Coordinates of C-alpha atoms and ligand atoms in Angstrom, one line a residue:
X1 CA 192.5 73.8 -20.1
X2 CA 189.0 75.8 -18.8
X3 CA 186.9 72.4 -18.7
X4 CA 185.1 72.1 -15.3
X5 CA 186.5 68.8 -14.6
X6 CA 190.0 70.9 -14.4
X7 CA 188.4 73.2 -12.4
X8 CA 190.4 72.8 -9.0
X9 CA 189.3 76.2 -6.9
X10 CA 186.3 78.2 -7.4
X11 CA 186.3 81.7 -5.7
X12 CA 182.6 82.7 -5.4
X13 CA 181.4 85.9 -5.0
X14 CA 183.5 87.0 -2.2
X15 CA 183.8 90.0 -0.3
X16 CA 185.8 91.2 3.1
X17 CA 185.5 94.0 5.0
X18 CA 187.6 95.7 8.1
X19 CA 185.6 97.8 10.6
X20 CA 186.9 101.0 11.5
X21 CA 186.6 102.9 14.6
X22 CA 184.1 105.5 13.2
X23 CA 181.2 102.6 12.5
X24 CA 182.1 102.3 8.7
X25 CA 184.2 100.0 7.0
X26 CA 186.8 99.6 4.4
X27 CA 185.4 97.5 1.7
X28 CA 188.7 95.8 0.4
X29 CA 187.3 93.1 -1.5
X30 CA 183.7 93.3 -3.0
X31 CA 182.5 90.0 -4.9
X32 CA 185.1 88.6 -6.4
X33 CA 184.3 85.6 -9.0
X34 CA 187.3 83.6 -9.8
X35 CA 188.0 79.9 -11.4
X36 CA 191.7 78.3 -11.4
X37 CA 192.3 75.5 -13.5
X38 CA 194.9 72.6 -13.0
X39 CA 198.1 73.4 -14.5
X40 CA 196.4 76.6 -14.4
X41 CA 198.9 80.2 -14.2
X42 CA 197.1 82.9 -13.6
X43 CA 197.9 86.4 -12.9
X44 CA 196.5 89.0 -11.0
X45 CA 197.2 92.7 -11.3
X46 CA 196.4 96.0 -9.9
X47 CA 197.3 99.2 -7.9
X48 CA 198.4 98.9 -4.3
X49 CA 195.3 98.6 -2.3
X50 CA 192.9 97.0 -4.8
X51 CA 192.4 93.9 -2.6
X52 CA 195.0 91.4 -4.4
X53 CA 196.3 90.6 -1.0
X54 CA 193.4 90.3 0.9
X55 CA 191.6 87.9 -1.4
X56 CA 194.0 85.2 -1.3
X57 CA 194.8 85.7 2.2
X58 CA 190.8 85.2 2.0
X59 CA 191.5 81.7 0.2
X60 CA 193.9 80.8 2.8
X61 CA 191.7 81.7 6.1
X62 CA 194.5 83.9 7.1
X63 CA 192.2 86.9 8.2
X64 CA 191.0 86.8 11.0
X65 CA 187.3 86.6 11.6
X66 CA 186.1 88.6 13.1
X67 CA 187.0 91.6 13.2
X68 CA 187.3 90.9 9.2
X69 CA 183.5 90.2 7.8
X70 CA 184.3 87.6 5.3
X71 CA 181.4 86.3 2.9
X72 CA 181.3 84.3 -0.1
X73 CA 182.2 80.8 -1.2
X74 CA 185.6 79.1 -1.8
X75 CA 185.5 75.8 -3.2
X76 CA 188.4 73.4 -3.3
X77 CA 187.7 69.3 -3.6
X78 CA 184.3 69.9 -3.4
X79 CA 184.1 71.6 -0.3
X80 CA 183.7 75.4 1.2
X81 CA 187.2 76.0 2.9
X82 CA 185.1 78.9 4.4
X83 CA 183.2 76.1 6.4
X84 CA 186.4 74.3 7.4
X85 CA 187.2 74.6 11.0
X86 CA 190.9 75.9 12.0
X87 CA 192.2 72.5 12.0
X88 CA 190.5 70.8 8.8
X89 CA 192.2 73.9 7.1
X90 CA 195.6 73.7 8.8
X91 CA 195.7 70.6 6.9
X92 CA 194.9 71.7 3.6
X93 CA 197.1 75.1 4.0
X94 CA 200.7 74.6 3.4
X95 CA 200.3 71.0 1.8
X96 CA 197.4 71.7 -0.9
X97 CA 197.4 74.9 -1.0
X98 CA 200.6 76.9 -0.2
X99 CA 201.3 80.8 -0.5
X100 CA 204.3 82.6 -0.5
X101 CA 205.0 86.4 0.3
X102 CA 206.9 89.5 -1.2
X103 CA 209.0 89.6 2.5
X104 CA 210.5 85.8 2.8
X105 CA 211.0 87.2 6.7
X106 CA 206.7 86.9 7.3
X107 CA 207.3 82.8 6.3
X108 CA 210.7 82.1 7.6
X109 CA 211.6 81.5 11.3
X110 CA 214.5 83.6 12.1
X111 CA 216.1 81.5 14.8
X112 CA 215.5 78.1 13.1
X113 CA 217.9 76.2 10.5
X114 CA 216.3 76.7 6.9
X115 CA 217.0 72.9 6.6
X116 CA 214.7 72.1 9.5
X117 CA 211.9 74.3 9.0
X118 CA 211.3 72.4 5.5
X119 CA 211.8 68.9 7.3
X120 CA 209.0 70.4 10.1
X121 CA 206.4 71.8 7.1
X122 CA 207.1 67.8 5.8
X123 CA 206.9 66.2 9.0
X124 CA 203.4 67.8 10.1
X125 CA 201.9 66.7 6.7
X126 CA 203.8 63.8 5.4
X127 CA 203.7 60.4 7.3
X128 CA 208.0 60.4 6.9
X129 CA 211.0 59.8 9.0
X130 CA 213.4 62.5 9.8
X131 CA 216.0 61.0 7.7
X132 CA 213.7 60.7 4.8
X133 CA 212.6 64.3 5.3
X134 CA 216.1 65.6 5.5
X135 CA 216.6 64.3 2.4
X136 CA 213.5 65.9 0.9
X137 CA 214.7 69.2 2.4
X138 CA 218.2 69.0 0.4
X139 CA 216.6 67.7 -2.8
X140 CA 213.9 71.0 -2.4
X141 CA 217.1 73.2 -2.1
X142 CA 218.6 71.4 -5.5
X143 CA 215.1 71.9 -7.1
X144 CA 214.9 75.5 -6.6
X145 CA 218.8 76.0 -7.6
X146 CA 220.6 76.9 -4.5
X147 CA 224.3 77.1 -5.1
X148 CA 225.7 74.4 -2.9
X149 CA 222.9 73.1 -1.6
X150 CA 224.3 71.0 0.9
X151 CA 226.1 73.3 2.2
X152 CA 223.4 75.7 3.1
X153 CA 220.6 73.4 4.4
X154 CA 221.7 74.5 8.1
X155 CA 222.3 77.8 7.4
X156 CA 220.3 80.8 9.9
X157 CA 217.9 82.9 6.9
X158 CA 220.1 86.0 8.0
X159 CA 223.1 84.2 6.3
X160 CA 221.7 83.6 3.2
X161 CA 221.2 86.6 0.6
X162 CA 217.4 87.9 -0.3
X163 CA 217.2 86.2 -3.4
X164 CA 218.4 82.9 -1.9
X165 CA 216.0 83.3 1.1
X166 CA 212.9 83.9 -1.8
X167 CA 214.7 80.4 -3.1
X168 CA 214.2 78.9 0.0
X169 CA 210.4 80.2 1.0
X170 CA 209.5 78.8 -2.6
X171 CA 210.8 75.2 -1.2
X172 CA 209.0 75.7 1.9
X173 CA 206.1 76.0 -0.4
X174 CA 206.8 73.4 -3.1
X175 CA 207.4 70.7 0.1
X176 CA 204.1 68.9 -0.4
X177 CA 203.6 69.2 -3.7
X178 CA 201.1 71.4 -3.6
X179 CA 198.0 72.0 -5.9
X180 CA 198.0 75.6 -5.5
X181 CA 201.0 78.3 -5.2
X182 CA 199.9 81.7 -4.5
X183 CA 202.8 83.8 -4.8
X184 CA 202.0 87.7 -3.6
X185 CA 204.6 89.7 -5.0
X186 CA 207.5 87.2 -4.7
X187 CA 209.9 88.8 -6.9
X188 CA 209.2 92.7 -5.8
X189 CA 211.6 93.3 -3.0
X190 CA 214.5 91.7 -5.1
X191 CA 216.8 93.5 -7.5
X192 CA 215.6 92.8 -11.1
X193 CA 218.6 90.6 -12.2
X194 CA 217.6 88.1 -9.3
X195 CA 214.1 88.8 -10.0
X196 CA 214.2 87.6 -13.6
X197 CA 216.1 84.3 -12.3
X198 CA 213.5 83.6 -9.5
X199 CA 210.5 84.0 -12.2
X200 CA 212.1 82.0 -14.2
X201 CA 212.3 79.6 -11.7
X202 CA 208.7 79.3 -10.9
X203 CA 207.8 79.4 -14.1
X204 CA 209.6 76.3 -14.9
X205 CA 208.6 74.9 -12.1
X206 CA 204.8 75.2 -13.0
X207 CA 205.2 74.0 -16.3
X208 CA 206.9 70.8 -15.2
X209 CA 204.1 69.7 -12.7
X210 CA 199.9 70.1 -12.6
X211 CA 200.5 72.5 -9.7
X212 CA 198.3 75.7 -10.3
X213 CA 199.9 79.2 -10.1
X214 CA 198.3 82.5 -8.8
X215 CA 201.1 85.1 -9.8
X216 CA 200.0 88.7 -7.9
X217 CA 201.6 91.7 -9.0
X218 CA 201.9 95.6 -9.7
X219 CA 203.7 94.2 -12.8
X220 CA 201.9 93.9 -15.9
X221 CA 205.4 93.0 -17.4
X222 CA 205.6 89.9 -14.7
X223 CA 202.2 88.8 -16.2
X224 CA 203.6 88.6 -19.7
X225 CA 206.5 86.4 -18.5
X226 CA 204.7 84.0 -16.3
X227 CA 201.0 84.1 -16.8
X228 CA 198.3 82.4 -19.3
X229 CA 195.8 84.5 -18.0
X230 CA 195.2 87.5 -16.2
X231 CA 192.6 89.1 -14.1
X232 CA 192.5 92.8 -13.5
X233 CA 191.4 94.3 -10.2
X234 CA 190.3 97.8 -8.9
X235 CA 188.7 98.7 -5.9
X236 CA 188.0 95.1 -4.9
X237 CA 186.7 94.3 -7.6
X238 CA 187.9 92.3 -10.9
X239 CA 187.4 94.8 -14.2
X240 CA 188.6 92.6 -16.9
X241 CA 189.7 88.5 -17.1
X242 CA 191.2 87.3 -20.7
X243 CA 194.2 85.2 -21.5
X244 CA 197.3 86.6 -21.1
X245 CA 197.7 87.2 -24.9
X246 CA 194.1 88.6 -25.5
X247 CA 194.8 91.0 -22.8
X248 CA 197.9 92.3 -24.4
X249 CA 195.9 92.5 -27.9
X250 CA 192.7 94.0 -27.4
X251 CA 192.5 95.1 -23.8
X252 CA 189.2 96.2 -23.5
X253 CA 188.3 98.1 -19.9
X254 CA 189.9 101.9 -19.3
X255 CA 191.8 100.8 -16.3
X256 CA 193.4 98.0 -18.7
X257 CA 194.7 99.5 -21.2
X258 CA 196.1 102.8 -18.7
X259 CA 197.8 100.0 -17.1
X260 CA 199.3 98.5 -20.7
X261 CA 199.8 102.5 -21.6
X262 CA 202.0 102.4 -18.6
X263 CA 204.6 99.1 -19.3
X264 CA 208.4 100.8 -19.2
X265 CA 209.4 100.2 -22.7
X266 CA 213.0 100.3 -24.2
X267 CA 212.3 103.5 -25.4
X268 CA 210.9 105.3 -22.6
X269 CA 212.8 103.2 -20.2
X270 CA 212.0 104.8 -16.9
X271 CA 208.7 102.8 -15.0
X272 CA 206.4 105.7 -13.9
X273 CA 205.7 106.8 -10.0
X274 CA 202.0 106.6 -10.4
X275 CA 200.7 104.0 -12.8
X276 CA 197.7 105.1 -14.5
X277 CA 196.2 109.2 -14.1
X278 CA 194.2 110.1 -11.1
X279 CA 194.1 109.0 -7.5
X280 CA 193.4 105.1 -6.0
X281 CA 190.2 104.9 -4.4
X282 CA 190.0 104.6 -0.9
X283 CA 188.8 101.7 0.3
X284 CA 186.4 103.1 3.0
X285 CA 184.8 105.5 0.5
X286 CA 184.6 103.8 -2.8
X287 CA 182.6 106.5 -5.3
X288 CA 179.2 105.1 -6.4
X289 CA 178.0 104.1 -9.5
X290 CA 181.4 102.7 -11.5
X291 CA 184.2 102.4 -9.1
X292 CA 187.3 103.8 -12.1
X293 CA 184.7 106.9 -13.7
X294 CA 186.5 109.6 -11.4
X295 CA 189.8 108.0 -13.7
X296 CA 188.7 107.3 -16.3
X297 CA 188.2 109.4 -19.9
X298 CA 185.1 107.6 -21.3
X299 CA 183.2 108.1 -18.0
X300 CA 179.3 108.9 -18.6
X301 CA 176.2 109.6 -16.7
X302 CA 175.6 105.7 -16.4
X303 CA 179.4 105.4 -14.8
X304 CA 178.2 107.5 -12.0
X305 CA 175.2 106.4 -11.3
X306 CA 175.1 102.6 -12.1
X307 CA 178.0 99.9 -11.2
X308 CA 178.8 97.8 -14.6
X309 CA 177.9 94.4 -15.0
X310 CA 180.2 92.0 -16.1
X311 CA 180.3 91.1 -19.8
X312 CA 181.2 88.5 -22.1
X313 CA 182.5 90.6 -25.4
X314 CA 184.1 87.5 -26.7
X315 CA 184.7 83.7 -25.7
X316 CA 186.8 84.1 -22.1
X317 CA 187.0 87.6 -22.3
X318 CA 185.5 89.1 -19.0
X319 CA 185.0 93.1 -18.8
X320 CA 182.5 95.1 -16.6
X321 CA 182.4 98.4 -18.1
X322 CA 179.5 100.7 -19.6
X323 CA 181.5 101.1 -22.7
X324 CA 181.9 98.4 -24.3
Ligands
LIG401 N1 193.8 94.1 8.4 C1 193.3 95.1 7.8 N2 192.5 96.0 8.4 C2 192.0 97.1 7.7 N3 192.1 97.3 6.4 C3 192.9 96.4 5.7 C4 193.5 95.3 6.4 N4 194.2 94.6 5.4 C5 194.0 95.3 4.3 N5 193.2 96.4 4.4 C6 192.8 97.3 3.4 O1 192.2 96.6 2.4 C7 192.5 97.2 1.1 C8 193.1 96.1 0.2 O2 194.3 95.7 0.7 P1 195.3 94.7 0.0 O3 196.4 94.4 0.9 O4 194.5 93.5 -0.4 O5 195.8 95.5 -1.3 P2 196.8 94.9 -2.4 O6 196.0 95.0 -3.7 O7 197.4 93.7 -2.0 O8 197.9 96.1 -2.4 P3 199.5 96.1 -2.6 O9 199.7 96.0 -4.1 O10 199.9 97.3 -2.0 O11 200.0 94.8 -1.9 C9 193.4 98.3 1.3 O12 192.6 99.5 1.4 C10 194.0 98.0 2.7 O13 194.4 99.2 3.4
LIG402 MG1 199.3 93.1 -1.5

């Protein structure tokens, strides 16, 4: 599963900041390191504002540059998409590597026939006729499970219902067969029962090809469903990468295991406003030293002073904490 020759995208050390009016900047993403595997699911989970967003936006070159500082190294068939120009990557994004968003509005044209924006994502990256893509565009409909299928492949976005518009943005996505889905919060704006049936589907859908799945939530509960392994971020940074199951078991950093503290259970029931005690940091004045010790219980001297290095407790078990 890890061995390099499956290694398909390698996220190195990257970092991107905004300037702000005042001369400083918000630091939103600040070295991530970060390996994806063929056949790979991985997920990715944090507060609102740790930087989950901007780093894959990162991976698809959809920040602009400036005013965004972006530095770092992405590397996908042996080369640094961050040395692509605009059109080298325009080929690779949205046939390689495709991404898909929590609002299906951002990726869908309004005024254009669902069934003809898939046949134009095919036609600008597949050599194919029309007819053949038309076809493609039906059978992508059938593949993600739209209910009469035919029937809906010239249907306006506004006439279809959120959870069939989600269906139809994963298509979109899935067109070229890519070797990379990111999916940003696909499943949040829907209502849970359509939620559970769209995870599902992309599960499934992962499992029966080599594609590679980054899975970015708020939800460590998402995570559990969909992901072998998981990387936890805060304050642009990532705290803790195990497998899915080793994360569950021994969580080892603070932030971790306030996040697994705060899973809705049967019991409790009702998901909490605020996920884990104590504010999120803001971006454009991240505290020194460890970036969690204003949260976090076990903070010491060190936390405040010194930023962890990252750890190896046990075989792909990634923590940067002080404690440990
Ligand atoms: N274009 C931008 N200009 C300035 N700041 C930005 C820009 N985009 C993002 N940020 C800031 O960068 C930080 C990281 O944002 P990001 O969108 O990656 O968070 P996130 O983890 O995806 O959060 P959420 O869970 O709410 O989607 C935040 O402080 C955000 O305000
Ligand atoms: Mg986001």
């Amino acid at each position: 599963m890890s061995s390099q020759e499956d290694l398909i995208l390698q996220i190195q050390n990257l970092k991107v900041r905004f300037p702000m009016k005042n001369q400083s900047f918000v630091h939103a993403v600040n070295g991530i390191d970060l390996n994806l595997y063929k056949g790979d699911s991985l997920g990715v989970v944090g507060e609102s504002g740790c930087g989950k967003s901007v780093t894959f936006s990162g991976v698809m070159r959809l920040i602009e540059s400036p005013p965004a500082v972006i530095e770092g190294k992405i590397i996908f068939n042996n080369q640094d998409l961050m040395k692509l120009s605009p059109a080298e990557m325009q080929k690779i994004r949205g046939k390689d590597i495709t991404m898909i968003f929590q609002e299906p509005m951002t990726s869908l044209n309004p005024v254009m026939r669902i069934g003809y924006q898939i046949m134009e994502t095919l036609l600008v990256h597949e050599n194919i006729s029309k007819k053949a893509a038309s076809a493609r565009a039906l059978e992508l409909l059938e593949l993600v499970e739209i209910p009469d299928a035919a029937g809906r492949l010239w249907s306006y976005p506004h006439q279809l219902s959120g959870g069939l518009r989600q269906r139809v943005m994963i298509a979109m996505a899935l067109a070229c067969r890519p070797k990379i889905l990111l999916a940003d919060e696909p499943t949040t704006a829907l209502d849970v029962t359509i939620q559970a049936q769209v995870l599902d589907l992309l599960k499934r859908l992962q499992e029966e090809t080599d594609m590679s799945i980054v899975m970015i939530t708020h939800d460590l509960g998402v995570i559990a469903d969909v992901a072998k392994r998981v990387a936890v971020f805060y304050a642009g940074r990532i705290v803790e990468k195990a497998s899915t199951r080793e994360i569950f078991k021994n969580p080892l950093h603070p932030y971790t295991v306030g996040l697994l503290n705060c899973i809705p259970t049967i019991e409790t029931n009702t998901p909490r406003l605020q996920a884990v005690e104590g504010n999120i940091p803001d971006a454009a004045d991240f505290p020194p030293g460890c970036p969690f010790h204003p949260r976090c219980e076990k903070a010491t001297d060190i936390c405040h002073r010194e930023e962890p290095l990252k750890t190896t407790p046990s075989k792909n078990h990634q923590v940067a904490c002080h404690h440990i």
